[in-house]
Amino acid sequence: PARHVAQPPRRKEPRSPAFLPACATMALVIDQTKGAFQKQDNIFIGSKKIVQKKVGLRESRYVKQVGLGIKTPQAAINGAYVDKKCPFTGNVTIRGRLLSGTVKTTKMDRTIIIRRDYLHYIRKYHRYEKRHKTLPAHCSPCFRVNPGDQVLVGQCRPLSKTVRFNVLKVSKAAGSDKKGFSKF
């Protein structure tokens, strides 16, 4: 009897965009790097208007104004990312406090640690001492943040166990001192 030799499994070739349905072509515009299908909640990608005509990125992207005199970044308007916790493209409202600080670490995925320096008055000695607090904040992919940058964060609803703030504005750092007390 002839022996059967096992064949390696065939790999499916990705189809070209011309053969894909309209909802799949919308997915090509968005970065699909996660395990789950990435789409914005406020955009319905199965409408018949999209099937009949090709819709550009500008018409298929949900972007909003945060208010408080903060401009929406061009990377949020023209970007292809999906972030439901982004204050410009997601389901998060900024309310409460606006704080500023220096970026300490950017090692987490879409979360940064901010160092806030302040002075505490000691009544007995009539002097001040330097103190600091760290604050985790969600950083949208529309911002490119490095340690040492100055950021403005706004308070929002709890996004995770520790994160209650969202990055609104980034101004690049002049110097690169990580731990130094930058205010004084």
mmCIF file with all atom_site columns, C-alpha atoms in Angstrom:
data_model
loop_
_atom_site.group_PDB
_atom_site.id
_atom_site.type_symbol
_atom_site.label_atom_id
_atom_site.label_alt_id
_atom_site.label_comp_id
_atom_site.label_asym_id
_atom_site.label_entity_id
_atom_site.label_seq_id
_atom_site.pdbx_PDB_ins_code
_atom_site.Cartn_x
_atom_site.Cartn_y
_atom_site.Cartn_z
_atom_site.occupancy
_atom_site.B_iso_or_equiv
_atom_site.pdbx_formal_charge
_atom_site.auth_seq_id
_atom_site.auth_comp_id
_atom_site.auth_asym_id
_atom_site.auth_atom_id
_atom_site.pdbx_PDB_model_num
ATOM 1   C CA . PRO A 1 1   ? 0.000   0.000  0.000  1.00 0.00 ? 1   PRO A CA 1
ATOM 2   C CA . ALA A 1 2   ? 1.145   3.548  -0.801 1.00 0.00 ? 2   ALA A CA 1
ATOM 3   C CA . ARG A 1 3   ? 1.995   5.731  2.152  1.00 0.00 ? 3   ARG A CA 1
ATOM 4   C CA . HIS A 1 4   ? 0.236   9.044  2.549  1.00 0.00 ? 4   HIS A CA 1
ATOM 5   C CA . VAL A 1 5   ? 2.580   12.006 3.013  1.00 0.00 ? 5   VAL A CA 1
ATOM 6   C CA . ALA A 1 6   ? 1.152   14.875 5.055  1.00 0.00 ? 6   ALA A CA 1
ATOM 7   C CA . GLN A 1 7   ? 0.984   18.136 3.140  1.00 0.00 ? 7   GLN A CA 1
ATOM 8   C CA . PRO A 1 8   ? 1.747   21.406 4.926  1.00 0.00 ? 8   PRO A CA 1
ATOM 9   C CA . PRO A 1 9   ? -1.365  23.522 5.465  1.00 0.00 ? 9   PRO A CA 1
ATOM 10  C CA . ARG A 1 10  ? -2.044  26.079 2.758  1.00 0.00 ? 10  ARG A CA 1
ATOM 11  C CA . ARG A 1 11  ? -1.752  29.728 3.685  1.00 0.00 ? 11  ARG A CA 1
ATOM 12  C CA . LYS A 1 12  ? -4.619  31.924 2.611  1.00 0.00 ? 12  LYS A CA 1
ATOM 13  C CA . GLU A 1 13  ? -3.457  34.839 0.507  1.00 0.00 ? 13  GLU A CA 1
ATOM 14  C CA . PRO A 1 14  ? -4.889  38.207 1.489  1.00 0.00 ? 14  PRO A CA 1
ATOM 15  C CA . ARG A 1 15  ? -7.434  39.447 -1.002 1.00 0.00 ? 15  ARG A CA 1
ATOM 16  C CA . SER A 1 16  ? -6.908  42.673 -2.851 1.00 0.00 ? 16  SER A CA 1
ATOM 17  C CA . PRO A 1 17  ? -9.132  45.618 -1.816 1.00 0.00 ? 17  PRO A CA 1
ATOM 18  C CA . ALA A 1 18  ? -11.106 45.422 -5.093 1.00 0.00 ? 18  ALA A CA 1
ATOM 19  C CA . PHE A 1 19  ? -12.631 42.054 -4.094 1.00 0.00 ? 19  PHE A CA 1
ATOM 20  C CA . LEU A 1 20  ? -13.441 42.969 -0.491 1.00 0.00 ? 20  LEU A CA 1
ATOM 21  C CA . PRO A 1 21  ? -16.842 44.239 0.670  1.00 0.00 ? 21  PRO A CA 1
ATOM 22  C CA . ALA A 1 22  ? -17.190 47.878 1.688  1.00 0.00 ? 22  ALA A CA 1
ATOM 23  C CA . CYS A 1 23  ? -17.000 47.201 5.452  1.00 0.00 ? 23  CYS A CA 1
ATOM 24  C CA . ALA A 1 24  ? -13.717 45.369 4.939  1.00 0.00 ? 24  ALA A CA 1
ATOM 25  C CA . THR A 1 25  ? -12.270 48.253 2.922  1.00 0.00 ? 25  THR A CA 1
ATOM 26  C CA . MET A 1 26  ? -13.125 50.547 5.833  1.00 0.00 ? 26  MET A CA 1
ATOM 27  C CA . ALA A 1 27  ? -11.150 48.193 8.050  1.00 0.00 ? 27  ALA A CA 1
ATOM 28  C CA . LEU A 1 28  ? -8.135  48.610 5.782  1.00 0.00 ? 28  LEU A CA 1
ATOM 29  C CA . VAL A 1 29  ? -8.173  52.355 6.516  1.00 0.00 ? 29  VAL A CA 1
ATOM 30  C CA . ILE A 1 30  ? -7.994  51.649 10.262 1.00 0.00 ? 30  ILE A CA 1
ATOM 31  C CA . ASP A 1 31  ? -4.919  50.056 11.843 1.00 0.00 ? 31  ASP A CA 1
ATOM 32  C CA . GLN A 1 32  ? -5.896  46.422 12.490 1.00 0.00 ? 32  GLN A CA 1
ATOM 33  C CA . THR A 1 33  ? -3.019  45.370 14.744 1.00 0.00 ? 33  THR A CA 1
ATOM 34  C CA . LYS A 1 34  ? -5.012  44.067 17.724 1.00 0.00 ? 34  LYS A CA 1
ATOM 35  C CA . GLY A 1 35  ? -6.687  40.693 18.100 1.00 0.00 ? 35  GLY A CA 1
ATOM 36  C CA . ALA A 1 36  ? -10.215 42.129 17.976 1.00 0.00 ? 36  ALA A CA 1
ATOM 37  C CA . PHE A 1 37  ? -11.704 44.026 15.048 1.00 0.00 ? 37  PHE A CA 1
ATOM 38  C CA . GLN A 1 38  ? -10.983 47.733 15.580 1.00 0.00 ? 38  GLN A CA 1
ATOM 39  C CA . LYS A 1 39  ? -13.728 50.234 14.745 1.00 0.00 ? 39  LYS A CA 1
ATOM 40  C CA . GLN A 1 40  ? -15.063 53.476 16.139 1.00 0.00 ? 40  GLN A CA 1
ATOM 41  C CA . ASP A 1 41  ? -18.361 53.100 18.009 1.00 0.00 ? 41  ASP A CA 1
ATOM 42  C CA . ASN A 1 42  ? -19.948 56.188 16.446 1.00 0.00 ? 42  ASN A CA 1
ATOM 43  C CA . ILE A 1 43  ? -19.335 55.124 12.830 1.00 0.00 ? 43  ILE A CA 1
ATOM 44  C CA . PHE A 1 44  ? -21.677 52.586 11.236 1.00 0.00 ? 44  PHE A CA 1
ATOM 45  C CA . ILE A 1 45  ? -19.655 50.746 8.592  1.00 0.00 ? 45  ILE A CA 1
ATOM 46  C CA . GLY A 1 46  ? -22.479 48.622 7.190  1.00 0.00 ? 46  GLY A CA 1
ATOM 47  C CA . SER A 1 47  ? -24.582 51.382 5.641  1.00 0.00 ? 47  SER A CA 1
ATOM 48  C CA . LYS A 1 48  ? -25.702 51.152 2.028  1.00 0.00 ? 48  LYS A CA 1
ATOM 49  C CA . LYS A 1 49  ? -24.135 54.528 1.228  1.00 0.00 ? 49  LYS A CA 1
ATOM 50  C CA . ILE A 1 50  ? -20.711 53.062 1.894  1.00 0.00 ? 50  ILE A CA 1
ATOM 51  C CA . VAL A 1 51  ? -21.486 50.025 -0.291 1.00 0.00 ? 51  VAL A CA 1
ATOM 52  C CA . GLN A 1 52  ? -22.537 52.218 -3.233 1.00 0.00 ? 52  GLN A CA 1
ATOM 53  C CA . LYS A 1 53  ? -19.610 54.647 -3.169 1.00 0.00 ? 53  LYS A CA 1
ATOM 54  C CA . LYS A 1 54  ? -16.118 54.729 -1.779 1.00 0.00 ? 54  LYS A CA 1
ATOM 55  C CA . VAL A 1 55  ? -16.016 56.837 1.368  1.00 0.00 ? 55  VAL A CA 1
ATOM 56  C CA . GLY A 1 56  ? -12.826 58.669 2.227  1.00 0.00 ? 56  GLY A CA 1
ATOM 57  C CA . LEU A 1 57  ? -11.101 58.644 5.605  1.00 0.00 ? 57  LEU A CA 1
ATOM 58  C CA . ARG A 1 58  ? -12.401 62.092 6.515  1.00 0.00 ? 58  ARG A CA 1
ATOM 59  C CA . GLU A 1 59  ? -16.051 61.081 6.139  1.00 0.00 ? 59  GLU A CA 1
ATOM 60  C CA . SER A 1 60  ? -15.583 57.816 8.015  1.00 0.00 ? 60  SER A CA 1
ATOM 61  C CA . ARG A 1 61  ? -13.800 59.167 11.122 1.00 0.00 ? 61  ARG A CA 1
ATOM 62  C CA . TYR A 1 62  ? -15.446 60.428 14.307 1.00 0.00 ? 62  TYR A CA 1
ATOM 63  C CA . VAL A 1 63  ? -13.611 63.412 15.831 1.00 0.00 ? 63  VAL A CA 1
ATOM 64  C CA . LYS A 1 64  ? -14.861 65.868 18.454 1.00 0.00 ? 64  LYS A CA 1
ATOM 65  C CA . GLN A 1 65  ? -13.756 69.077 20.155 1.00 0.00 ? 65  GLN A CA 1
ATOM 66  C CA . VAL A 1 66  ? -12.753 68.744 23.811 1.00 0.00 ? 66  VAL A CA 1
ATOM 67  C CA . GLY A 1 67  ? -13.435 72.408 24.565 1.00 0.00 ? 67  GLY A CA 1
ATOM 68  C CA . LEU A 1 68  ? -11.580 74.401 27.259 1.00 0.00 ? 68  LEU A CA 1
ATOM 69  C CA . GLY A 1 69  ? -9.573  76.199 24.547 1.00 0.00 ? 69  GLY A CA 1
ATOM 70  C CA . ILE A 1 70  ? -7.738  73.020 23.504 1.00 0.00 ? 70  ILE A CA 1
ATOM 71  C CA . LYS A 1 71  ? -7.376  72.366 19.780 1.00 0.00 ? 71  LYS A CA 1
ATOM 72  C CA . THR A 1 72  ? -7.876  68.893 18.340 1.00 0.00 ? 72  THR A CA 1
ATOM 73  C CA . PRO A 1 73  ? -4.501  67.588 17.046 1.00 0.00 ? 73  PRO A CA 1
ATOM 74  C CA . GLN A 1 74  ? -4.125  66.934 13.318 1.00 0.00 ? 74  GLN A CA 1
ATOM 75  C CA . ALA A 1 75  ? -2.957  63.398 14.144 1.00 0.00 ? 75  ALA A CA 1
ATOM 76  C CA . ALA A 1 76  ? -6.385  62.739 15.705 1.00 0.00 ? 76  ALA A CA 1
ATOM 77  C CA . ILE A 1 77  ? -8.248  64.150 12.709 1.00 0.00 ? 77  ILE A CA 1
ATOM 78  C CA . ASN A 1 78  ? -6.170  62.450 9.998  1.00 0.00 ? 78  ASN A CA 1
ATOM 79  C CA . GLY A 1 79  ? -4.980  59.400 11.970 1.00 0.00 ? 79  GLY A CA 1
ATOM 80  C CA . ALA A 1 80  ? -6.014  55.806 11.431 1.00 0.00 ? 80  ALA A CA 1
ATOM 81  C CA . TYR A 1 81  ? -5.959  54.643 15.057 1.00 0.00 ? 81  TYR A CA 1
ATOM 82  C CA . VAL A 1 82  ? -8.915  53.506 17.157 1.00 0.00 ? 82  VAL A CA 1
ATOM 83  C CA . ASP A 1 83  ? -8.849  54.404 20.854 1.00 0.00 ? 83  ASP A CA 1
ATOM 84  C CA . LYS A 1 84  ? -12.100 54.422 22.805 1.00 0.00 ? 84  LYS A CA 1
ATOM 85  C CA . LYS A 1 85  ? -10.392 56.255 25.693 1.00 0.00 ? 85  LYS A CA 1
ATOM 86  C CA . CYS A 1 86  ? -9.069  59.101 23.516 1.00 0.00 ? 86  CYS A CA 1
ATOM 87  C CA . PRO A 1 87  ? -10.656 62.470 24.411 1.00 0.00 ? 87  PRO A CA 1
ATOM 88  C CA . PHE A 1 88  ? -10.714 63.491 20.719 1.00 0.00 ? 88  PHE A CA 1
ATOM 89  C CA . THR A 1 89  ? -11.946 60.298 18.996 1.00 0.00 ? 89  THR A CA 1
ATOM 90  C CA . GLY A 1 90  ? -13.371 58.182 21.817 1.00 0.00 ? 90  GLY A CA 1
ATOM 91  C CA . ASN A 1 91  ? -16.126 58.102 24.417 1.00 0.00 ? 91  ASN A CA 1
ATOM 92  C CA . VAL A 1 92  ? -14.456 60.214 27.136 1.00 0.00 ? 92  VAL A CA 1
ATOM 93  C CA . THR A 1 93  ? -15.375 63.687 28.342 1.00 0.00 ? 93  THR A CA 1
ATOM 94  C CA . ILE A 1 94  ? -12.954 66.001 30.127 1.00 0.00 ? 94  ILE A CA 1
ATOM 95  C CA . ARG A 1 95  ? -14.389 67.528 33.293 1.00 0.00 ? 95  ARG A CA 1
ATOM 96  C CA . GLY A 1 96  ? -12.902 68.637 36.581 1.00 0.00 ? 96  GLY A CA 1
ATOM 97  C CA . ARG A 1 97  ? -9.259  69.550 37.012 1.00 0.00 ? 97  ARG A CA 1
ATOM 98  C CA . LEU A 1 98  ? -6.597  70.468 34.466 1.00 0.00 ? 98  LEU A CA 1
ATOM 99  C CA . LEU A 1 99  ? -3.098  69.620 35.704 1.00 0.00 ? 99  LEU A CA 1
ATOM 100 C CA . SER A 1 100 ? 0.368   69.921 34.215 1.00 0.00 ? 100 SER A CA 1
ATOM 101 C CA . GLY A 1 101 ? 3.497   67.916 34.867 1.00 0.00 ? 101 GLY A CA 1
ATOM 102 C CA . THR A 1 102 ? 6.587   66.303 33.440 1.00 0.00 ? 102 THR A CA 1
ATOM 103 C CA . VAL A 1 103 ? 6.508   62.877 31.788 1.00 0.00 ? 103 VAL A CA 1
ATOM 104 C CA . LYS A 1 104 ? 8.432   60.367 33.879 1.00 0.00 ? 104 LYS A CA 1
ATOM 105 C CA . THR A 1 105 ? 7.910   57.054 32.049 1.00 0.00 ? 105 THR A CA 1
ATOM 106 C CA . THR A 1 106 ? 6.222   55.901 28.834 1.00 0.00 ? 106 THR A CA 1
ATOM 107 C CA . LYS A 1 107 ? 6.743   52.170 29.315 1.00 0.00 ? 107 LYS A CA 1
ATOM 108 C CA . MET A 1 108 ? 3.067   51.183 29.463 1.00 0.00 ? 108 MET A CA 1
ATOM 109 C CA . ASP A 1 109 ? 0.794   50.778 26.473 1.00 0.00 ? 109 ASP A CA 1
ATOM 110 C CA . ARG A 1 110 ? -1.055  54.099 25.977 1.00 0.00 ? 110 ARG A CA 1
ATOM 111 C CA . THR A 1 111 ? -0.437  55.111 29.607 1.00 0.00 ? 111 THR A CA 1
ATOM 112 C CA . ILE A 1 112 ? 2.240   57.462 30.929 1.00 0.00 ? 112 ILE A CA 1
ATOM 113 C CA . ILE A 1 113 ? 3.396   58.461 34.399 1.00 0.00 ? 113 ILE A CA 1
ATOM 114 C CA . ILE A 1 114 ? 3.568   62.185 35.141 1.00 0.00 ? 114 ILE A CA 1
ATOM 115 C CA . ARG A 1 115 ? 5.652   63.756 37.912 1.00 0.00 ? 115 ARG A CA 1
ATOM 116 C CA . ARG A 1 116 ? 4.162   66.852 39.575 1.00 0.00 ? 116 ARG A CA 1
ATOM 117 C CA . ASP A 1 117 ? 6.531   68.927 41.739 1.00 0.00 ? 117 ASP A CA 1
ATOM 118 C CA . TYR A 1 118 ? 5.341   71.256 44.481 1.00 0.00 ? 118 TYR A CA 1
ATOM 119 C CA . LEU A 1 119 ? 6.544   72.987 47.654 1.00 0.00 ? 119 LEU A CA 1
ATOM 120 C CA . HIS A 1 120 ? 5.219   72.117 51.119 1.00 0.00 ? 120 HIS A CA 1
ATOM 121 C CA . TYR A 1 121 ? 5.461   74.739 53.865 1.00 0.00 ? 121 TYR A CA 1
ATOM 122 C CA . ILE A 1 122 ? 6.860   73.672 57.295 1.00 0.00 ? 122 ILE A CA 1
ATOM 123 C CA . ARG A 1 123 ? 5.440   76.104 59.853 1.00 0.00 ? 123 ARG A CA 1
ATOM 124 C CA . LYS A 1 124 ? 7.911   75.260 62.588 1.00 0.00 ? 124 LYS A CA 1
ATOM 125 C CA . TYR A 1 125 ? 10.964  76.217 60.516 1.00 0.00 ? 125 TYR A CA 1
ATOM 126 C CA . HIS A 1 126 ? 9.274   78.871 58.302 1.00 0.00 ? 126 HIS A CA 1
ATOM 127 C CA . ARG A 1 127 ? 10.638  77.128 55.237 1.00 0.00 ? 127 ARG A CA 1
ATOM 128 C CA . TYR A 1 128 ? 9.500   75.067 52.289 1.00 0.00 ? 128 TYR A CA 1
ATOM 129 C CA . GLU A 1 129 ? 10.428  71.521 51.336 1.00 0.00 ? 129 GLU A CA 1
ATOM 130 C CA . LYS A 1 130 ? 10.298  69.988 47.883 1.00 0.00 ? 130 LYS A CA 1
ATOM 131 C CA . ARG A 1 131 ? 7.787   67.224 47.313 1.00 0.00 ? 131 ARG A CA 1
ATOM 132 C CA . HIS A 1 132 ? 6.398   65.412 44.311 1.00 0.00 ? 132 HIS A CA 1
ATOM 133 C CA . LYS A 1 133 ? 3.530   63.145 43.310 1.00 0.00 ? 133 LYS A CA 1
ATOM 134 C CA . THR A 1 134 ? 3.221   60.756 40.371 1.00 0.00 ? 134 THR A CA 1
ATOM 135 C CA . LEU A 1 135 ? 0.062   60.576 38.331 1.00 0.00 ? 135 LEU A CA 1
ATOM 136 C CA . PRO A 1 136 ? -0.849  57.939 35.725 1.00 0.00 ? 136 PRO A CA 1
ATOM 137 C CA . ALA A 1 137 ? -2.595  59.347 32.645 1.00 0.00 ? 137 ALA A CA 1
ATOM 138 C CA . HIS A 1 138 ? -3.933  57.879 29.416 1.00 0.00 ? 138 HIS A CA 1
ATOM 139 C CA . CYS A 1 139 ? -1.975  59.040 26.364 1.00 0.00 ? 139 CYS A CA 1
ATOM 140 C CA . SER A 1 140 ? -3.777  58.839 23.025 1.00 0.00 ? 140 SER A CA 1
ATOM 141 C CA . PRO A 1 141 ? -1.823  57.541 19.988 1.00 0.00 ? 141 PRO A CA 1
ATOM 142 C CA . CYS A 1 142 ? -2.184  60.992 18.393 1.00 0.00 ? 142 CYS A CA 1
ATOM 143 C CA . PHE A 1 143 ? 0.566   62.247 20.739 1.00 0.00 ? 143 PHE A CA 1
ATOM 144 C CA . ARG A 1 144 ? 4.263   61.357 20.522 1.00 0.00 ? 144 ARG A CA 1
ATOM 145 C CA . VAL A 1 145 ? 5.488   61.643 24.104 1.00 0.00 ? 145 VAL A CA 1
ATOM 146 C CA . ASN A 1 146 ? 9.011   61.179 25.456 1.00 0.00 ? 146 ASN A CA 1
ATOM 147 C CA . PRO A 1 147 ? 10.279  61.285 29.050 1.00 0.00 ? 147 PRO A CA 1
ATOM 148 C CA . GLY A 1 148 ? 10.947  64.872 30.095 1.00 0.00 ? 148 GLY A CA 1
ATOM 149 C CA . ASP A 1 149 ? 8.148   66.442 28.025 1.00 0.00 ? 149 ASP A CA 1
ATOM 150 C CA . GLN A 1 150 ? 5.722   68.862 29.657 1.00 0.00 ? 150 GLN A CA 1
ATOM 151 C CA . VAL A 1 151 ? 2.085   67.715 29.337 1.00 0.00 ? 151 VAL A CA 1
ATOM 152 C CA . LEU A 1 152 ? -1.329  69.118 30.186 1.00 0.00 ? 152 LEU A CA 1
ATOM 153 C CA . VAL A 1 153 ? -3.775  66.491 31.472 1.00 0.00 ? 153 VAL A CA 1
ATOM 154 C CA . GLY A 1 154 ? -7.497  66.754 32.095 1.00 0.00 ? 154 GLY A CA 1
ATOM 155 C CA . GLN A 1 155 ? -9.614  64.828 34.562 1.00 0.00 ? 155 GLN A CA 1
ATOM 156 C CA . CYS A 1 156 ? -12.111 62.334 33.183 1.00 0.00 ? 156 CYS A CA 1
ATOM 157 C CA . ARG A 1 157 ? -14.063 59.297 34.343 1.00 0.00 ? 157 ARG A CA 1
ATOM 158 C CA . PRO A 1 158 ? -12.033 56.347 35.686 1.00 0.00 ? 158 PRO A CA 1
ATOM 159 C CA . LEU A 1 159 ? -10.413 54.635 32.700 1.00 0.00 ? 159 LEU A CA 1
ATOM 160 C CA . SER A 1 160 ? -8.805  51.818 34.724 1.00 0.00 ? 160 SER A CA 1
ATOM 161 C CA . LYS A 1 161 ? -7.937  51.003 38.326 1.00 0.00 ? 161 LYS A CA 1
ATOM 162 C CA . THR A 1 162 ? -5.532  53.939 38.659 1.00 0.00 ? 162 THR A CA 1
ATOM 163 C CA . VAL A 1 163 ? -5.985  56.128 35.560 1.00 0.00 ? 163 VAL A CA 1
ATOM 164 C CA . ARG A 1 164 ? -8.315  59.121 35.908 1.00 0.00 ? 164 ARG A CA 1
ATOM 165 C CA . PHE A 1 165 ? -6.609  61.660 33.638 1.00 0.00 ? 165 PHE A CA 1
ATOM 166 C CA . ASN A 1 166 ? -6.141  62.060 29.890 1.00 0.00 ? 166 ASN A CA 1
ATOM 167 C CA . VAL A 1 167 ? -3.349  63.865 28.013 1.00 0.00 ? 167 VAL A CA 1
ATOM 168 C CA . LEU A 1 168 ? -4.648  66.961 26.193 1.00 0.00 ? 168 LEU A CA 1
ATOM 169 C CA . LYS A 1 169 ? -1.520  68.836 25.101 1.00 0.00 ? 169 LYS A CA 1
ATOM 170 C CA . VAL A 1 170 ? 2.201   68.055 24.819 1.00 0.00 ? 170 VAL A CA 1
ATOM 171 C CA . SER A 1 171 ? 5.005   70.613 24.783 1.00 0.00 ? 171 SER A CA 1
ATOM 172 C CA . LYS A 1 172 ? 8.461   69.257 24.110 1.00 0.00 ? 172 LYS A CA 1
ATOM 173 C CA . ALA A 1 173 ? 11.118  69.431 26.807 1.00 0.00 ? 173 ALA A CA 1
ATOM 174 C CA . ALA A 1 174 ? 14.014  71.867 26.566 1.00 0.00 ? 174 ALA A CA 1
ATOM 175 C CA . GLY A 1 175 ? 16.367  69.878 28.807 1.00 0.00 ? 175 GLY A CA 1
ATOM 176 C CA . SER A 1 176 ? 16.463  66.184 29.591 1.00 0.00 ? 176 SER A CA 1
ATOM 177 C CA . ASP A 1 177 ? 16.651  65.922 33.381 1.00 0.00 ? 177 ASP A CA 1
ATOM 178 C CA . LYS A 1 178 ? 14.425  63.092 34.524 1.00 0.00 ? 178 LYS A CA 1
ATOM 179 C CA . LYS A 1 179 ? 14.384  63.406 38.303 1.00 0.00 ? 179 LYS A CA 1
ATOM 180 C CA . GLY A 1 180 ? 15.449  66.989 38.882 1.00 0.00 ? 180 GLY A CA 1
ATOM 181 C CA . PHE A 1 181 ? 13.078  69.413 40.527 1.00 0.00 ? 181 PHE A CA 1
ATOM 182 C CA . SER A 1 182 ? 12.241  71.352 37.395 1.00 0.00 ? 182 SER A CA 1
ATOM 183 C CA . LYS A 1 183 ? 10.190  74.238 38.796 1.00 0.00 ? 183 LYS A CA 1
ATOM 184 C CA . PHE A 1 184 ? 12.892  75.931 40.856 1.00 0.00 ? 184 PHE A CA 1
#
